[in-house]
Coordinates of C-alpha atoms and ligand atoms in Angstrom, one line a residue:
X1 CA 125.1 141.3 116.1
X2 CA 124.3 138.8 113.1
X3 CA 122.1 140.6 110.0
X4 CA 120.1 137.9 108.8
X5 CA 118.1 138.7 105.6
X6 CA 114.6 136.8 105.0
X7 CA 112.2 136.6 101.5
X8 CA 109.0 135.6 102.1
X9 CA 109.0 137.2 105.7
X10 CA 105.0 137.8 106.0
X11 CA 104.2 134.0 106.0
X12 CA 104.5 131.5 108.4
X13 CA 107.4 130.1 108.4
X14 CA 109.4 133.8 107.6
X15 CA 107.5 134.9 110.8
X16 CA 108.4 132.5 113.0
X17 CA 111.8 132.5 112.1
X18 CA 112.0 136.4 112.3
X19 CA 110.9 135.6 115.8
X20 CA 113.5 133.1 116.3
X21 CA 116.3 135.5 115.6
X22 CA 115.3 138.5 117.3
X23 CA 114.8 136.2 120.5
X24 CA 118.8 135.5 120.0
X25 CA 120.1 138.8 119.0
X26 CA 119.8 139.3 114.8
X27 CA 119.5 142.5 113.2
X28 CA 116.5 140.9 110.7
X29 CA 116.0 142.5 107.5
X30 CA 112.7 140.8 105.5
X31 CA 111.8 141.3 101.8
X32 CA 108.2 141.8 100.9
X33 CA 105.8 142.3 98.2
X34 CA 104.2 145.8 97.2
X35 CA 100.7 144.9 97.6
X36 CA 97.7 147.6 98.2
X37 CA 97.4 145.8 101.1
X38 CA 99.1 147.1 103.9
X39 CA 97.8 143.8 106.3
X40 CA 100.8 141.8 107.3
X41 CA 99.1 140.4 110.4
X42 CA 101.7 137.7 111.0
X43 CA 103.9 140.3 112.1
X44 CA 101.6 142.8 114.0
X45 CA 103.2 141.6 117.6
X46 CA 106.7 142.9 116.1
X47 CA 105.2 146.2 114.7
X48 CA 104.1 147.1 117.8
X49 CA 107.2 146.7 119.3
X50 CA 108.7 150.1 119.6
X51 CA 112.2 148.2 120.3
X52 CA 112.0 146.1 117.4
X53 CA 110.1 148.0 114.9
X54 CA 112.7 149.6 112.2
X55 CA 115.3 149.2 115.2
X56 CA 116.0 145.5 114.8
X57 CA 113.5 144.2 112.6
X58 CA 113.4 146.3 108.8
X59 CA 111.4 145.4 105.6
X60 CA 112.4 146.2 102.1
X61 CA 110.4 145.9 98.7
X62 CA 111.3 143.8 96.1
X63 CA 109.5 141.5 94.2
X64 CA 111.2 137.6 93.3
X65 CA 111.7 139.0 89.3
X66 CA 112.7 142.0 90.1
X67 CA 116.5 141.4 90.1
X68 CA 117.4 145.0 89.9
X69 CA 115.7 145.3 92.9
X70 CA 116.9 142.5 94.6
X71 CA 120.7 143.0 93.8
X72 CA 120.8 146.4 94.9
X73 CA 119.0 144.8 98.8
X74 CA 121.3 142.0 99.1
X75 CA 124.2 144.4 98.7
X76 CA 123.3 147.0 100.8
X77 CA 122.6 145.0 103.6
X78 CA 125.2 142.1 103.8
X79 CA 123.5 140.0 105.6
X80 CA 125.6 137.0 107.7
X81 CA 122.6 134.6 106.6
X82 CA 119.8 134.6 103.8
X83 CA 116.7 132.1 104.2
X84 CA 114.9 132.1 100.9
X85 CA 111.1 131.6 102.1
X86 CA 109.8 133.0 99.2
X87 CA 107.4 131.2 96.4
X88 CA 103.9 130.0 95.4
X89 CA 104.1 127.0 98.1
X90 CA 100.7 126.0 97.2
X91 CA 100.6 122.1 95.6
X92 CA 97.2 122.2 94.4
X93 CA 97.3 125.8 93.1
X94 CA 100.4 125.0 91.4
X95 CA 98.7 122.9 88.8
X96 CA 96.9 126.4 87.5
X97 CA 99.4 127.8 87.9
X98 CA 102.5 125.9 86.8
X99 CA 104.5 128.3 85.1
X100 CA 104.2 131.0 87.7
X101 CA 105.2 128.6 90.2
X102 CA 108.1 126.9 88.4
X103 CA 109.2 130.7 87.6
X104 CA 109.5 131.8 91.5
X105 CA 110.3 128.6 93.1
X106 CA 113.0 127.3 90.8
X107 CA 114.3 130.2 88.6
X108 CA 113.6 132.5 91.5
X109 CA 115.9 130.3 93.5
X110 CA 118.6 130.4 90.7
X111 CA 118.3 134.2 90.2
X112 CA 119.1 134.4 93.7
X113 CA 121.8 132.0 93.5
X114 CA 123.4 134.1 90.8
X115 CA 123.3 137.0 92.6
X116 CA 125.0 135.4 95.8
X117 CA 128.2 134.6 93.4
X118 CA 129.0 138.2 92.8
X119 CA 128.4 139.3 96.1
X120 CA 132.1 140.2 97.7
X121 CA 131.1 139.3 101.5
X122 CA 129.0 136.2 100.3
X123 CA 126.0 135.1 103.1
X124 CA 125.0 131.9 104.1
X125 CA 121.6 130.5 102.4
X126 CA 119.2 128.4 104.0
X127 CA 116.6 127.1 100.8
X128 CA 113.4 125.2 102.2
X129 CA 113.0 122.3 99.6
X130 CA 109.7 120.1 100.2
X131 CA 109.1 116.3 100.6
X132 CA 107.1 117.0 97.3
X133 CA 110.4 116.2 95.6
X134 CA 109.8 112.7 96.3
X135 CA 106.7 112.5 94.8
X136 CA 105.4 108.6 95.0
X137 CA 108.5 107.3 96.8
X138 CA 109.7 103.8 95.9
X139 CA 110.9 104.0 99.4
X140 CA 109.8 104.3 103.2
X141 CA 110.5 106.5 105.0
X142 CA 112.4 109.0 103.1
X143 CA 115.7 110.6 103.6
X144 CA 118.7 112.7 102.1
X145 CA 119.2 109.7 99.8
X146 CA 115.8 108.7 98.7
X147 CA 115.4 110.0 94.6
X148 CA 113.1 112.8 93.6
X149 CA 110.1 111.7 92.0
X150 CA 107.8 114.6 91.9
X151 CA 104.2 114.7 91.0
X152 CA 103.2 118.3 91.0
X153 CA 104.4 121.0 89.2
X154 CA 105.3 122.6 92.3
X155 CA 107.2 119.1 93.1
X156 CA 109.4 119.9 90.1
X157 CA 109.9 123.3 90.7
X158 CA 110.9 122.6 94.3
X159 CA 113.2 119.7 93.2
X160 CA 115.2 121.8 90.3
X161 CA 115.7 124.2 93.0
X162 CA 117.6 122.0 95.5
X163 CA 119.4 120.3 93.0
X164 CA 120.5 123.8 91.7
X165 CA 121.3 124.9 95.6
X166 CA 123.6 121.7 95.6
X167 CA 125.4 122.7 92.1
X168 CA 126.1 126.0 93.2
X169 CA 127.6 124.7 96.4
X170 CA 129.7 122.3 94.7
X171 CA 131.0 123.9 91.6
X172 CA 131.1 127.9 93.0
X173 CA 132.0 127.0 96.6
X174 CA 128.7 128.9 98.4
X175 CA 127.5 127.9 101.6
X176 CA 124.6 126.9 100.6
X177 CA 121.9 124.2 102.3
X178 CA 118.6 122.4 101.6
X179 CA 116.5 121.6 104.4
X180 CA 113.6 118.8 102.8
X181 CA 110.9 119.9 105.3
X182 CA 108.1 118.1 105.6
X183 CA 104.0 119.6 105.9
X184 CA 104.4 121.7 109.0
X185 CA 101.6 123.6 110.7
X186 CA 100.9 126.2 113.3
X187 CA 97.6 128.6 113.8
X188 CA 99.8 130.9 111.2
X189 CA 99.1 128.7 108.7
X190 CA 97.2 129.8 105.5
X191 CA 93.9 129.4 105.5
X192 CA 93.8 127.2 102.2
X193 CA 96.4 124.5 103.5
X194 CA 94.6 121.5 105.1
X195 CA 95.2 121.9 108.8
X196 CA 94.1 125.2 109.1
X197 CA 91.2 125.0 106.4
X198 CA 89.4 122.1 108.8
X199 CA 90.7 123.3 112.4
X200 CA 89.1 126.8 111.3
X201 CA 86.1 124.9 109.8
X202 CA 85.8 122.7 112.7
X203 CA 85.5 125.8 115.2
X204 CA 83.8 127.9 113.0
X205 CA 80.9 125.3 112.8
X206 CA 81.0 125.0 116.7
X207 CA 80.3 128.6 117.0
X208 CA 77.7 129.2 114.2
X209 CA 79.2 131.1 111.8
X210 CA 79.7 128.0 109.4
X211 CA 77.6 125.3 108.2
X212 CA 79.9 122.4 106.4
X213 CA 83.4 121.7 105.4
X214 CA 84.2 120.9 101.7
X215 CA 87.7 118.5 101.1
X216 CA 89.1 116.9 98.8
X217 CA 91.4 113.7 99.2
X218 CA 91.0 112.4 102.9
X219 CA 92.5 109.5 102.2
X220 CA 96.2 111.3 102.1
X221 CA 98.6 110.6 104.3
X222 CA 101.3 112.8 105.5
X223 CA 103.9 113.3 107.6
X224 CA 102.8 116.7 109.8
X225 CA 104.9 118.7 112.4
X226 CA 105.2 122.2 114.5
X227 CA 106.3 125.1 112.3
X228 CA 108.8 126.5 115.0
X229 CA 110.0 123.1 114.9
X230 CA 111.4 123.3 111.1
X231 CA 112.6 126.9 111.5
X232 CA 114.5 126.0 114.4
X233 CA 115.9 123.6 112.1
X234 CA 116.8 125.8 109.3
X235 CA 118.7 128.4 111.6
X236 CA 120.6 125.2 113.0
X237 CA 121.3 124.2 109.7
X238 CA 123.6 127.7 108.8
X239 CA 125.2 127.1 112.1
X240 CA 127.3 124.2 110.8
X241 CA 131.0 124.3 109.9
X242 CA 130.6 123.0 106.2
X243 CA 127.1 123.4 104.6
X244 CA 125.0 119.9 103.9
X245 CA 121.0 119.1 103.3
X246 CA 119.2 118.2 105.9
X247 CA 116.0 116.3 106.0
X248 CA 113.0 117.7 108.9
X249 CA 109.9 115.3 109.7
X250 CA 108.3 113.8 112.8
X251 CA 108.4 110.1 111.4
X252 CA 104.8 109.8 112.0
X253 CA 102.1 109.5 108.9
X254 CA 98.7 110.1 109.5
X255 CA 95.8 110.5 106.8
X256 CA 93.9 113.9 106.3
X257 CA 90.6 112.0 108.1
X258 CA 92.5 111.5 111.1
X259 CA 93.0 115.5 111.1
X260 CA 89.5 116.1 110.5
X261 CA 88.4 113.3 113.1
X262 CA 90.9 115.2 116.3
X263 CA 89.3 118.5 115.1
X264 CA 86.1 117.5 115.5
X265 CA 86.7 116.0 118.7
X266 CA 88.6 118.8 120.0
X267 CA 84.9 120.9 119.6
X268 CA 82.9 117.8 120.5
X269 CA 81.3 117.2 117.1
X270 CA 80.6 114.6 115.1
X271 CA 83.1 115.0 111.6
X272 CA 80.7 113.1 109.1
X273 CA 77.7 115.3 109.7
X274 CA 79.6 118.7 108.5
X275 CA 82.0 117.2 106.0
X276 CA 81.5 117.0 101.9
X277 CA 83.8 115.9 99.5
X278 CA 84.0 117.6 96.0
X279 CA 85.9 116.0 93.3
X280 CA 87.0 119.2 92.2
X281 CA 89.3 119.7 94.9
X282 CA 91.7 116.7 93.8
X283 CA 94.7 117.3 92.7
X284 CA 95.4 115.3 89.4
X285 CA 98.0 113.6 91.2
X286 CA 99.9 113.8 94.4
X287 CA 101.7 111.9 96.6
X288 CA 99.7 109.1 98.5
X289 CA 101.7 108.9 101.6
X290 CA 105.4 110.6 102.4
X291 CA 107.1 110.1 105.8
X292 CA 110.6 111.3 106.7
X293 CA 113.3 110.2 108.6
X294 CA 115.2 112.9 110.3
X295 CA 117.7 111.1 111.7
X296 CA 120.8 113.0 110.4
X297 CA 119.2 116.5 111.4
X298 CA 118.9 114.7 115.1
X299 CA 122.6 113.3 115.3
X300 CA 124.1 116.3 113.3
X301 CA 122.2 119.2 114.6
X302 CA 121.0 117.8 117.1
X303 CA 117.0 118.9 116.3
X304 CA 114.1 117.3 117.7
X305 CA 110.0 117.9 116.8
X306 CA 109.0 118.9 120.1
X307 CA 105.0 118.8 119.4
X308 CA 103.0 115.3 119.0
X309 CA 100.3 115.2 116.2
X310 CA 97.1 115.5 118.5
X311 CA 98.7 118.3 120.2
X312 CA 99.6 120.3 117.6
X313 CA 95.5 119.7 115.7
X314 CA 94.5 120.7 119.5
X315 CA 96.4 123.9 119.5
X316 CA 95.2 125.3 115.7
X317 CA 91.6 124.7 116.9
X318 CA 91.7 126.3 120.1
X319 CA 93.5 129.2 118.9
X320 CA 90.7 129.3 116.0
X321 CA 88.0 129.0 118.2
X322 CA 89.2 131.9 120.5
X323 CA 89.9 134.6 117.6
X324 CA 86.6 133.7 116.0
X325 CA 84.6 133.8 119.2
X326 CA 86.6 137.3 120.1
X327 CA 85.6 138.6 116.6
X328 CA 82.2 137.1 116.7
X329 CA 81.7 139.2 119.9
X330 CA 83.5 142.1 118.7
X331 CA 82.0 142.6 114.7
X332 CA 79.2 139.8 114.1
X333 CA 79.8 138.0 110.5
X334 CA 76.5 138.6 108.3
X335 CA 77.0 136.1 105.6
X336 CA 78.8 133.4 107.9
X337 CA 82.6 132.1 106.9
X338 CA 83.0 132.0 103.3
X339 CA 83.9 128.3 101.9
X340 CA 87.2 127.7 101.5
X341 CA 87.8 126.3 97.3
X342 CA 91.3 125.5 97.5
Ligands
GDD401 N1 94.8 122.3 100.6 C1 93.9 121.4 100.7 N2 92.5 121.7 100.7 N3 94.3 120.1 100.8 C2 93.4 119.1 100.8 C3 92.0 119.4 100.8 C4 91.6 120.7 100.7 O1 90.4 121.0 100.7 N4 91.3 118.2 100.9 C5 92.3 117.2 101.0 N5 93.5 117.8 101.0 C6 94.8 117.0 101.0 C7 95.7 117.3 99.8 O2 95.3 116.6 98.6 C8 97.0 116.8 100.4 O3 97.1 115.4 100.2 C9 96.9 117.1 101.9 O4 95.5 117.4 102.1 C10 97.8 118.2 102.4 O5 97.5 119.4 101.6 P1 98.1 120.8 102.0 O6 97.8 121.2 103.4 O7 97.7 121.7 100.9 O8 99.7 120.6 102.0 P2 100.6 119.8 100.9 O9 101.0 118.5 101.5 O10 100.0 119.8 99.5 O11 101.9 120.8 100.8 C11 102.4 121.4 102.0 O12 103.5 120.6 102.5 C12 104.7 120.5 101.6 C13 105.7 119.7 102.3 O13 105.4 118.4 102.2 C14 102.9 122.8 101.6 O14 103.3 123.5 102.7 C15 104.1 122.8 100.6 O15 104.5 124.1 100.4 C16 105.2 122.0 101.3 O16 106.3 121.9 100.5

């Protein structure tokens, strides 16, 4: 049995992928946070599993600085494979926050690296770098090639740490691999990333419990695919004989409007009659449009998105529009949905 070790475990992409590898066998090990709270409801389904449940599946505490911490995990559990899922992967909360971000996402990423190079048995890393790294792109669509032109702090942060990942894998000899994914979504999404904020708002305002939907930039386009999709692709991409980047998209670019208008549609209403735009929730600068090509990840690991755009907006509202009717029914909401500010 393969020990795969996962930061960043609770969110969507670390639960999806824990998923993944139970479904084929791993012993997972996941690192999480000491928060007072206890909720980790993306992994509820496996908690409840009394075969998986501190059987197969085991969290450990550590926070990103807490190296001590973090040595003393990786070496007790030597896992085959380590997928790094850990950081502040918010763009627009990453302006506010810049050094925090550039702290967990890029030096977190090189503490980690440095603790790999004195491990004896060293695993294989998987590190999720971002399309931010190309920023405003001189070229389209993007791939391996294209340069990084970030925008963002979290941009920078994100391309630091996959040029560091490609240092350490040239000059120390670590199988190490970027995969540049691209904005992918799922109903696990947080509820302050676009997709989810408007599918939520969307079925929220179908059932009552919300009045209007406050954005920001509609006019941005991006390139948006299946979450299983991309962590399908980052197991793939540790199951190659030498370690390379890979590059995950759909090819497709649509702008944040055309989200809110197949929302809408999917509850039958009418998007300009709910939606307000506050200036506030700019970024100071971002990427207009970014669209990948994912050709090598096709020919060399043979990955495909399996999920069209409309589909994938479909299935976030639905899902949204069941749990909040099932809650509705179950505990009424007083004050209606809180708006979402980020
Ligand atoms: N979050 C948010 N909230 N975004 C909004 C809003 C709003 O109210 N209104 C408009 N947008 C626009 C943003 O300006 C951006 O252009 C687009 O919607 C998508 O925003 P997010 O869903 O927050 O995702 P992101 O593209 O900034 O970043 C995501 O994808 C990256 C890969 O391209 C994140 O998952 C990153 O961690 C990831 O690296």
């Amino acid at each position: 049995m393969k020990l795969a070790l996962i930061t960043g475990i609770t969110g969507q992409d670390g639960s999806y992928l824990a998923d993944y590898l139970l479904t084929n066998d791993y012993e997972v090990h996941g690192v999480v946070r000491r928060t007072s709270s206890l909720e980790r409801s993306r992994l509820a389904h496996l908690f409840k599993n009394p075969d998986i449940y501190n059987k197969r599946l085991f969290l450990h505490y550590a926070d990103l600085e807490d190296i001590t911490a973090l040595r003393r995990i990786f070496l007790g559990i030597q896992a085959d494979e380590l997928y790094h899922l850990a950081g502040q992967s918010h763009v627009g909360l990453s302006f506010p926050m810049a050094e925090m971000t550039c702290d967990l996402t890029a030096i977190g990423t090189l503490r980690l690296l440095e603790i790999m190079r004195d491990m004896p048995g060293k695993p294989r890393l998987f590190h999720p770098s971002s399309s931010e790294i190309f920023g405003q792109p001189k070229s389209f669509p993007q791939n391996e090639d294209t340069p990084y032109l970030p925008t963002s702090p979290y941009g920078c942060a994100k391309a630091f740490a996959t040029q560091i990942v490609k240092v350490y894998r040239d000059c120390y000899g670590l199988f190490a691999c970027n995969g540049i994914m691209y904005n992918h979504e799922s109903p696990r999404r947080g509820e302050n990333f676009v997709s989810r904020k408007i599918c939520r708002a969307a079925a929220a305002i179908k059932l009552g419990l919300q009045s209007k939907l406050v954005l920001g930039n509609l006019d941005a386009e991006r390139d948006w695919g299946y979450a299983p999709d991309y962590v399908r692709g980052m197991w793939l991409s540790l199951q190659q004989q030498k370690a390379d980047d890979y590059l995950f998209a759909t090819g497709e670019t649509h702008s944040v409007r055309e989200l809110v208008d197949l929302a809408f549609n999917a509850m039958d209403l009418k998007w300009e009659s709910y939606v307000e735009l506050d200036t506030t929730l700019f970024r100071p600068s971002e990427p207009l449009r970014l669209v990948g090509n994912a050709s090598k990840a096709k020919h060399e690991l043979g990955w495909m998105p399996s999920c069209s755009f409309q589909e994938l907006i479909n299935l976030i509202t639905r899902t949204e529009f069941d749990s909040l009717q099932q809650l509705g029914s179950e505990r009424p909401l007083s004050g209606g949905i809180a708006f979402n500010r980020t």
